[in-house]
Short mmCIF file of N, CA, C and O in Angstrom, two decimals:
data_model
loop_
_atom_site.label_atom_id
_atom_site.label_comp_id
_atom_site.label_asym_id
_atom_site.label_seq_id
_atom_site.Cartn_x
_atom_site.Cartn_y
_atom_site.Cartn_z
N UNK A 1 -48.25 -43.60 34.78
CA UNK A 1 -47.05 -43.14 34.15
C UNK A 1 -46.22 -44.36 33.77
O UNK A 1 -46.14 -45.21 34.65
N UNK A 2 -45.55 -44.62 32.57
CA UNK A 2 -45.23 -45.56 32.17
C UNK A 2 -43.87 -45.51 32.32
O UNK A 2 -43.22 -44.61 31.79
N UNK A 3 -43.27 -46.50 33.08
CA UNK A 3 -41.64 -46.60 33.22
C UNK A 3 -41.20 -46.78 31.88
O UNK A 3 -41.63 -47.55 31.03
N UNK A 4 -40.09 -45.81 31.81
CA UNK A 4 -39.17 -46.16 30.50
C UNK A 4 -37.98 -46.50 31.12
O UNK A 4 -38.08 -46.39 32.34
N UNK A 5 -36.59 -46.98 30.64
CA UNK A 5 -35.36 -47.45 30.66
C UNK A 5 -34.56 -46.18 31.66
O UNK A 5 -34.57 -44.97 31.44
N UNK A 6 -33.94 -46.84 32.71
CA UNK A 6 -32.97 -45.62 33.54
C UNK A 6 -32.73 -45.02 32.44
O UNK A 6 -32.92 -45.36 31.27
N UNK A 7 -32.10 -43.70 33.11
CA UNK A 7 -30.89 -43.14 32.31
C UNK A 7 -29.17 -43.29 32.30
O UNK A 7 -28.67 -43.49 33.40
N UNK A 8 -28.74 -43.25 31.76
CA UNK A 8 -27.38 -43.91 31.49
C UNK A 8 -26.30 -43.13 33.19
O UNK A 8 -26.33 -41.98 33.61
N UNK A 9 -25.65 -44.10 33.63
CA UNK A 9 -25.45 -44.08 34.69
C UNK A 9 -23.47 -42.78 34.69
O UNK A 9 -22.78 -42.09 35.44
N UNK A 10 -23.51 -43.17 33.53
CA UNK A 10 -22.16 -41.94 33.23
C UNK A 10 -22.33 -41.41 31.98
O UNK A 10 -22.39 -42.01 30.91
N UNK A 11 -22.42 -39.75 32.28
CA UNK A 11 -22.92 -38.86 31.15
C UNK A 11 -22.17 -39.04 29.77
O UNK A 11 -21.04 -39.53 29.90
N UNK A 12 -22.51 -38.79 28.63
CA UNK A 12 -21.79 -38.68 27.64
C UNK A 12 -20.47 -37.89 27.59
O UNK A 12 -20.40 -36.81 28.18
N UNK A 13 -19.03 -38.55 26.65
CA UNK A 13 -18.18 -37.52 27.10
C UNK A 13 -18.21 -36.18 26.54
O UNK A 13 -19.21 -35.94 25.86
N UNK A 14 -17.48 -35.38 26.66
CA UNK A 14 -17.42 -34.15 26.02
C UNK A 14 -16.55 -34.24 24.29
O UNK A 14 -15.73 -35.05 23.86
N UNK A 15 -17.19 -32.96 23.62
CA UNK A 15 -16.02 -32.98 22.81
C UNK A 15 -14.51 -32.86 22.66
O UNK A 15 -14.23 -31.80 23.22
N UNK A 16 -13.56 -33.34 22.26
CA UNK A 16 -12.48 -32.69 22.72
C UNK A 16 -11.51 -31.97 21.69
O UNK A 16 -11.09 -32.63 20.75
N UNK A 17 -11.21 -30.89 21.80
CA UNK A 17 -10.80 -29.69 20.93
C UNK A 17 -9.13 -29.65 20.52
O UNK A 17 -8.46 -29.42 21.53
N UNK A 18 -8.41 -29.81 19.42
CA UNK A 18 -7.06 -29.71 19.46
C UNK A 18 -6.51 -28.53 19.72
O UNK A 18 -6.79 -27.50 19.11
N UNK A 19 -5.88 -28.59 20.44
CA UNK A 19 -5.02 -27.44 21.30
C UNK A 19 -4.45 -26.00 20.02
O UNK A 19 -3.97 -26.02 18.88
N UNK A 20 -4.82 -25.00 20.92
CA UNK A 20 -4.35 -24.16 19.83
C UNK A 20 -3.13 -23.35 20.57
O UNK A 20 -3.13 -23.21 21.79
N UNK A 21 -2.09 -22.82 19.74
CA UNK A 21 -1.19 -21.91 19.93
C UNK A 21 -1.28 -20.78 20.06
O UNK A 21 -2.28 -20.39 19.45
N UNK A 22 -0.73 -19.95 20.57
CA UNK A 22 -0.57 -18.40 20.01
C UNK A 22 -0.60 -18.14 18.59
O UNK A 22 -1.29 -17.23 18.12
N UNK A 23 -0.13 -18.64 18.13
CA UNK A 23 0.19 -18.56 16.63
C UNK A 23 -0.59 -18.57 16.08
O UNK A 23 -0.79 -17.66 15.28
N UNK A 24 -1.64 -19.87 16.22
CA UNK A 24 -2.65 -20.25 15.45
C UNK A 24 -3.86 -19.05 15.53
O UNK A 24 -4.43 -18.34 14.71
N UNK A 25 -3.90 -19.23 16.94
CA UNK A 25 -4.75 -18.41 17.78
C UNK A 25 -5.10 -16.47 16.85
O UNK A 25 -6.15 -15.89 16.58
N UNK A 26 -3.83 -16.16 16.70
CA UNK A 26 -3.50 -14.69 16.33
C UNK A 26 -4.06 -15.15 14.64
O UNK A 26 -5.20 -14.80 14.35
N UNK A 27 -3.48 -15.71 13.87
CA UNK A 27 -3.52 -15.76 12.32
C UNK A 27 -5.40 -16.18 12.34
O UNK A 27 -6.17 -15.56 11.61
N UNK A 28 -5.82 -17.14 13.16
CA UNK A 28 -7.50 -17.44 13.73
C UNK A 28 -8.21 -16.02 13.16
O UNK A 28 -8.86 -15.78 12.14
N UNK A 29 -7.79 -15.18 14.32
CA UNK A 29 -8.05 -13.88 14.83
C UNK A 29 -7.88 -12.98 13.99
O UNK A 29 -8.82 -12.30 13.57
N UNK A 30 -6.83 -12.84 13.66
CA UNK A 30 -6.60 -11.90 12.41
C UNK A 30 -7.28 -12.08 10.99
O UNK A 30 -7.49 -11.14 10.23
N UNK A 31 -7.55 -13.26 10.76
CA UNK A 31 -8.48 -13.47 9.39
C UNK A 31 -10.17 -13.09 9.66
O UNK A 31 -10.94 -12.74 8.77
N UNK A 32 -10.39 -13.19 10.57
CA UNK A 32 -11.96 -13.30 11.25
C UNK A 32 -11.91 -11.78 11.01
O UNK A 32 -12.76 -11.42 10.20
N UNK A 33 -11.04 -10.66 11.57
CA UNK A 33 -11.39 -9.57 11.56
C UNK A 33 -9.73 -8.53 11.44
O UNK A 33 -9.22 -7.94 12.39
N UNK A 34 -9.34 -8.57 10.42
CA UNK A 34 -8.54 -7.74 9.91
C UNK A 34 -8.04 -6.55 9.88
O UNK A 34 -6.95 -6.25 9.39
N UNK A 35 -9.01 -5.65 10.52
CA UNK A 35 -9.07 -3.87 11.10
C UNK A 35 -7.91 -3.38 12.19
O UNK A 35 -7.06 -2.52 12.43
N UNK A 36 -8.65 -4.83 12.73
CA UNK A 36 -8.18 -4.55 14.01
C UNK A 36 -6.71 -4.69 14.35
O UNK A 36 -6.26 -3.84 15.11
N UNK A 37 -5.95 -5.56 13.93
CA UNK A 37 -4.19 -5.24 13.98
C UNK A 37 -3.78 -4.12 13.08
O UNK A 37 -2.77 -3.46 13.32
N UNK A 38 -4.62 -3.88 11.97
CA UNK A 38 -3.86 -2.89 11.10
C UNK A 38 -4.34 -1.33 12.10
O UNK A 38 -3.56 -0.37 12.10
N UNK A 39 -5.21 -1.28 12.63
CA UNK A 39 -5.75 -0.11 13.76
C UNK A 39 -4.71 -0.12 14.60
O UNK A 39 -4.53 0.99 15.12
N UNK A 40 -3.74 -1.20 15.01
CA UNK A 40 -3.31 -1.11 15.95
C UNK A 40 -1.88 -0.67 15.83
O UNK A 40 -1.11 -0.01 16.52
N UNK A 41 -1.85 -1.24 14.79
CA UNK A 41 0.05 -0.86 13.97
C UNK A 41 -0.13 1.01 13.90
O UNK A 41 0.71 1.88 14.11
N UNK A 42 -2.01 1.13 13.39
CA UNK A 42 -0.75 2.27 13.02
C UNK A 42 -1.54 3.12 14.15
O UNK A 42 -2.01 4.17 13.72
N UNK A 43 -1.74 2.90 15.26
CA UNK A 43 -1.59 3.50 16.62
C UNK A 43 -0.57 3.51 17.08
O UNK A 43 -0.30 4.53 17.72
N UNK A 44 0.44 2.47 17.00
CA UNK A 44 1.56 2.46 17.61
C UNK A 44 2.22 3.25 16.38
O UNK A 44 2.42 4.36 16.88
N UNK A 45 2.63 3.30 15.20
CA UNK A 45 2.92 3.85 14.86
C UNK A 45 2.99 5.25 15.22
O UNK A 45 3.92 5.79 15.82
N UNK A 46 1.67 5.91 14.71
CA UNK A 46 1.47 7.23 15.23
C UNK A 46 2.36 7.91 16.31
O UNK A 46 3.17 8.83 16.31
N UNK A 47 1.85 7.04 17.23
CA UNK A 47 2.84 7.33 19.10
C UNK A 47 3.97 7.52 19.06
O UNK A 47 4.53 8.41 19.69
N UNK A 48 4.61 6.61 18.19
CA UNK A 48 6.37 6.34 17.91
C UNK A 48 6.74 7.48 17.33
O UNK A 48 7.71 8.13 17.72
N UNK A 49 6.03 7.81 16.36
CA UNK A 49 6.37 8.83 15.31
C UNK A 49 6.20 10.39 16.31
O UNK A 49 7.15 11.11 16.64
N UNK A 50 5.18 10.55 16.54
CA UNK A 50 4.92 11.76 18.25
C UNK A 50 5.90 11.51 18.65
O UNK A 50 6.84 12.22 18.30
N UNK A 51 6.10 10.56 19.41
CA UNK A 51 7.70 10.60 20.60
C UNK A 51 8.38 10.81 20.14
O UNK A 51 8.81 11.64 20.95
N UNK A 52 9.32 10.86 19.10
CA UNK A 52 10.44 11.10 18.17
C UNK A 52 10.52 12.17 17.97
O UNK A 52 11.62 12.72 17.96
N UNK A 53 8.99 13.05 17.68
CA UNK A 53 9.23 14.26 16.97
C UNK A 53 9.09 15.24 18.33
O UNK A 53 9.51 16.40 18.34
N UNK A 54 8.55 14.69 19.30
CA UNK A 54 8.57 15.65 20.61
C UNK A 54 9.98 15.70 21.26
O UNK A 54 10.44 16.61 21.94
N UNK A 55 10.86 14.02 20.76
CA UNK A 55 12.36 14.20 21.46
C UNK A 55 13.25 15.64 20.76
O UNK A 55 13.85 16.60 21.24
N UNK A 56 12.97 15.17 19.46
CA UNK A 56 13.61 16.31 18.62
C UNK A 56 13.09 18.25 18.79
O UNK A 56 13.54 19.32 18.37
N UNK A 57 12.13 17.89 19.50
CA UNK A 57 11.62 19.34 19.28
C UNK A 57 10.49 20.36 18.51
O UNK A 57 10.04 21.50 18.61
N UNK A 58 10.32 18.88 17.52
CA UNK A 58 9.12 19.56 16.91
C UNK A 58 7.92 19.57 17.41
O UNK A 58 7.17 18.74 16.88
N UNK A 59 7.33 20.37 18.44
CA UNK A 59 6.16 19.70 19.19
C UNK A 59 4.96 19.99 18.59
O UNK A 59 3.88 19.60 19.04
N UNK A 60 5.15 20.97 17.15
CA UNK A 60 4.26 21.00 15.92
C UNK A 60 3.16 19.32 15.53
O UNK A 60 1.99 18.93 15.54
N UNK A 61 5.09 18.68 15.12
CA UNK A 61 4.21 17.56 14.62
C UNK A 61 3.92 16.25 15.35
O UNK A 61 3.54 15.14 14.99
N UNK A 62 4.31 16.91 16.72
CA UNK A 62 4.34 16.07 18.04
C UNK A 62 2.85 15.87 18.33
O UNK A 62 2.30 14.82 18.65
N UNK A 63 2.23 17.21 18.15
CA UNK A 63 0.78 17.30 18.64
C UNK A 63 -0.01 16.28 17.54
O UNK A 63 -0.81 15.35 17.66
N UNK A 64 0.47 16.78 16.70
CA UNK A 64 -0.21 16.53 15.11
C UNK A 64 -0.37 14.72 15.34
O UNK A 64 -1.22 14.06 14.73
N UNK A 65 0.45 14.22 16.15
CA UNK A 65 0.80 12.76 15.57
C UNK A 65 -0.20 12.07 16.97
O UNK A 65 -0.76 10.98 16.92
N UNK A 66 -0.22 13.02 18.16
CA UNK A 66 -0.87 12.34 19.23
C UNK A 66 -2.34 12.42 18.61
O UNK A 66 -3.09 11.45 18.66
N UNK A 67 -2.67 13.50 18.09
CA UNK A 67 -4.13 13.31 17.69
C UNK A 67 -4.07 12.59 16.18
O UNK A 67 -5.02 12.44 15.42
N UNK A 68 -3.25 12.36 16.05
CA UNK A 68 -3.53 11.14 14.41
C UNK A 68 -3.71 9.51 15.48
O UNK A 68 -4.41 8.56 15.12
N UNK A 69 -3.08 9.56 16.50
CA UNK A 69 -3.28 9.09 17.27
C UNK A 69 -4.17 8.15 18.17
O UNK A 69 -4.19 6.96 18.49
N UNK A 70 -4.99 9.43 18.45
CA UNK A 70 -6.25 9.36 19.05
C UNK A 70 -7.80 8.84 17.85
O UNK A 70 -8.86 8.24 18.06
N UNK A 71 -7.23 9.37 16.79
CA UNK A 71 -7.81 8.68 15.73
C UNK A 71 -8.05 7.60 15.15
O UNK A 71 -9.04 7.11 14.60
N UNK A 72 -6.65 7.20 15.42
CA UNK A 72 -6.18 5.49 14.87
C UNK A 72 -6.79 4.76 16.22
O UNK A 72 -7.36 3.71 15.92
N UNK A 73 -6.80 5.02 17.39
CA UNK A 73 -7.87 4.24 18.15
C UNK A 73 -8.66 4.08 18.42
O UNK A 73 -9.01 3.06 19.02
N UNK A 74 -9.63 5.38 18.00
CA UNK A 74 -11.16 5.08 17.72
C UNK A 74 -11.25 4.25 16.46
O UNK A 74 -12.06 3.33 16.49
N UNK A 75 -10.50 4.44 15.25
CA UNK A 75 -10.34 3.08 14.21
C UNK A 75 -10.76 1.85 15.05
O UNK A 75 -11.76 1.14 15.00
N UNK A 76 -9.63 1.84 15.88
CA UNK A 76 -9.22 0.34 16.18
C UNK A 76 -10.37 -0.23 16.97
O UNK A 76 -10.65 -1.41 16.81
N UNK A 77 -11.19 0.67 17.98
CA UNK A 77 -12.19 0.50 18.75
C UNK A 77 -13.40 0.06 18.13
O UNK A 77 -14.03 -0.92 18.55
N UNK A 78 -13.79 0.87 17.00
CA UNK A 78 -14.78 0.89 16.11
C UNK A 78 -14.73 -0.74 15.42
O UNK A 78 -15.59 -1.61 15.36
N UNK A 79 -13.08 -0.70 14.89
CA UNK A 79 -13.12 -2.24 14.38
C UNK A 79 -13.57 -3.53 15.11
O UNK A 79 -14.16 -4.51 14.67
N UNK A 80 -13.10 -3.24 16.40
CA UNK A 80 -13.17 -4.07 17.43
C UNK A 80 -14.91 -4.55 17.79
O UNK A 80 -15.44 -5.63 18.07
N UNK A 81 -15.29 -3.52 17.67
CA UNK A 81 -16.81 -3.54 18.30
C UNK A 81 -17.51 -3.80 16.89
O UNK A 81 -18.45 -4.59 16.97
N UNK A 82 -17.28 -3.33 15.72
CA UNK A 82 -17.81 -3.99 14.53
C UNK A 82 -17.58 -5.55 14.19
O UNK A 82 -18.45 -6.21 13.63
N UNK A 83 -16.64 -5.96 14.48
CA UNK A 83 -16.44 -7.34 14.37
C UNK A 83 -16.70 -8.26 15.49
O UNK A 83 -16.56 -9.47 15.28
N UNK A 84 -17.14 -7.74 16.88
CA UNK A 84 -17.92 -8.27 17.57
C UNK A 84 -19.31 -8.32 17.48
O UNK A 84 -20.12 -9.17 17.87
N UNK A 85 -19.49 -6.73 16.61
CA UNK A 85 -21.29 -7.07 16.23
C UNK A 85 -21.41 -8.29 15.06
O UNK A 85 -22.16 -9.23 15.30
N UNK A 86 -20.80 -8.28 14.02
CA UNK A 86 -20.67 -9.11 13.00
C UNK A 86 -20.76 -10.47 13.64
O UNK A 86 -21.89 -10.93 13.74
N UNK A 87 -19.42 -11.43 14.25
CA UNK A 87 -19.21 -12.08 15.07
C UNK A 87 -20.89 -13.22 15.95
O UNK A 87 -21.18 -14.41 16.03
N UNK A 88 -21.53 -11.84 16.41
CA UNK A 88 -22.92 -12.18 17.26
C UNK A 88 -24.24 -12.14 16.23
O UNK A 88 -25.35 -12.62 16.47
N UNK A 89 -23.92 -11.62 15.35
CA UNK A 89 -25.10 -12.23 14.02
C UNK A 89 -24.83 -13.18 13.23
O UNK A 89 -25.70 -13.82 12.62
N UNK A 90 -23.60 -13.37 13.15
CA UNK A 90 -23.13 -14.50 12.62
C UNK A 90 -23.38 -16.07 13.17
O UNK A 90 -23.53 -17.14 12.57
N UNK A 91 -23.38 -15.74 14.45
CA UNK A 91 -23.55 -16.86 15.42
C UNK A 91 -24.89 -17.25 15.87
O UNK A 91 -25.04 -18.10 16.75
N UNK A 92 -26.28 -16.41 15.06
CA UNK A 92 -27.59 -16.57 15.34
C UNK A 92 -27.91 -18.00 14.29
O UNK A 92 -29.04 -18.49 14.24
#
C-alpha cells in the first residue's frame, strides 16, 4: 500500500452565510410560494368576518363564513404541501 501525504491537520472552514432578517426571510418566502399568505389572509379574513356577524346576530352568515373558512384552509394547506412538493423536485 503506497503512503500518500497526511491529511490536513485542521478541516476546511465552513461556508459562511449573511444573516437574514425577518423581513428578508418572509419577502424569501413569499416569492418562492405565493398561495400560501394569500390562503392565509383570507382565512383570517373569513373568521373576522364570522365573528362580527355572529356578534351582531346573524348566525346565518356566521355559519356561512366559518365554513368559507374551513375552505380557505384547506387552500392554504394544499398550498403549503404543493410548494413543499415543488420545493423537493426542485432540489433533485
Amino acid at each position: 500500500m503506497a503512503a500518500g501525504p497526511p491529511p490536513p491537520l485542521e478541516p476546511s472552514p465552513l461556508p459562511v452565510f449573511p444573516e437574514e432578517g425577518f423581513g428578508e426571510k418572509f419577502l424569501r418566502k413569499t416569492r418562492e410560494n405565493p398561495l400560501v399568505p394569500l390562503g392565509c389572509l383570507c382565512t383570517v379574513g373569513a373568521l373576522a368576518y364570522g365573528l362580527i356577524s355572529f356578534r351582531k346576530g346573524n348566525t346565518r352568515r356566521s355559519q356561512l363564513m366559518m365554513r368559507a373558512r374551513i375552505v380557505a384552509q384547506g387552500f392554504t394547506f394544499a398550498a403549503l404541501m404543493g410548494g413543499t412538493v415543488a420545493t423537493a423536485i426542485k432540489s433533485r
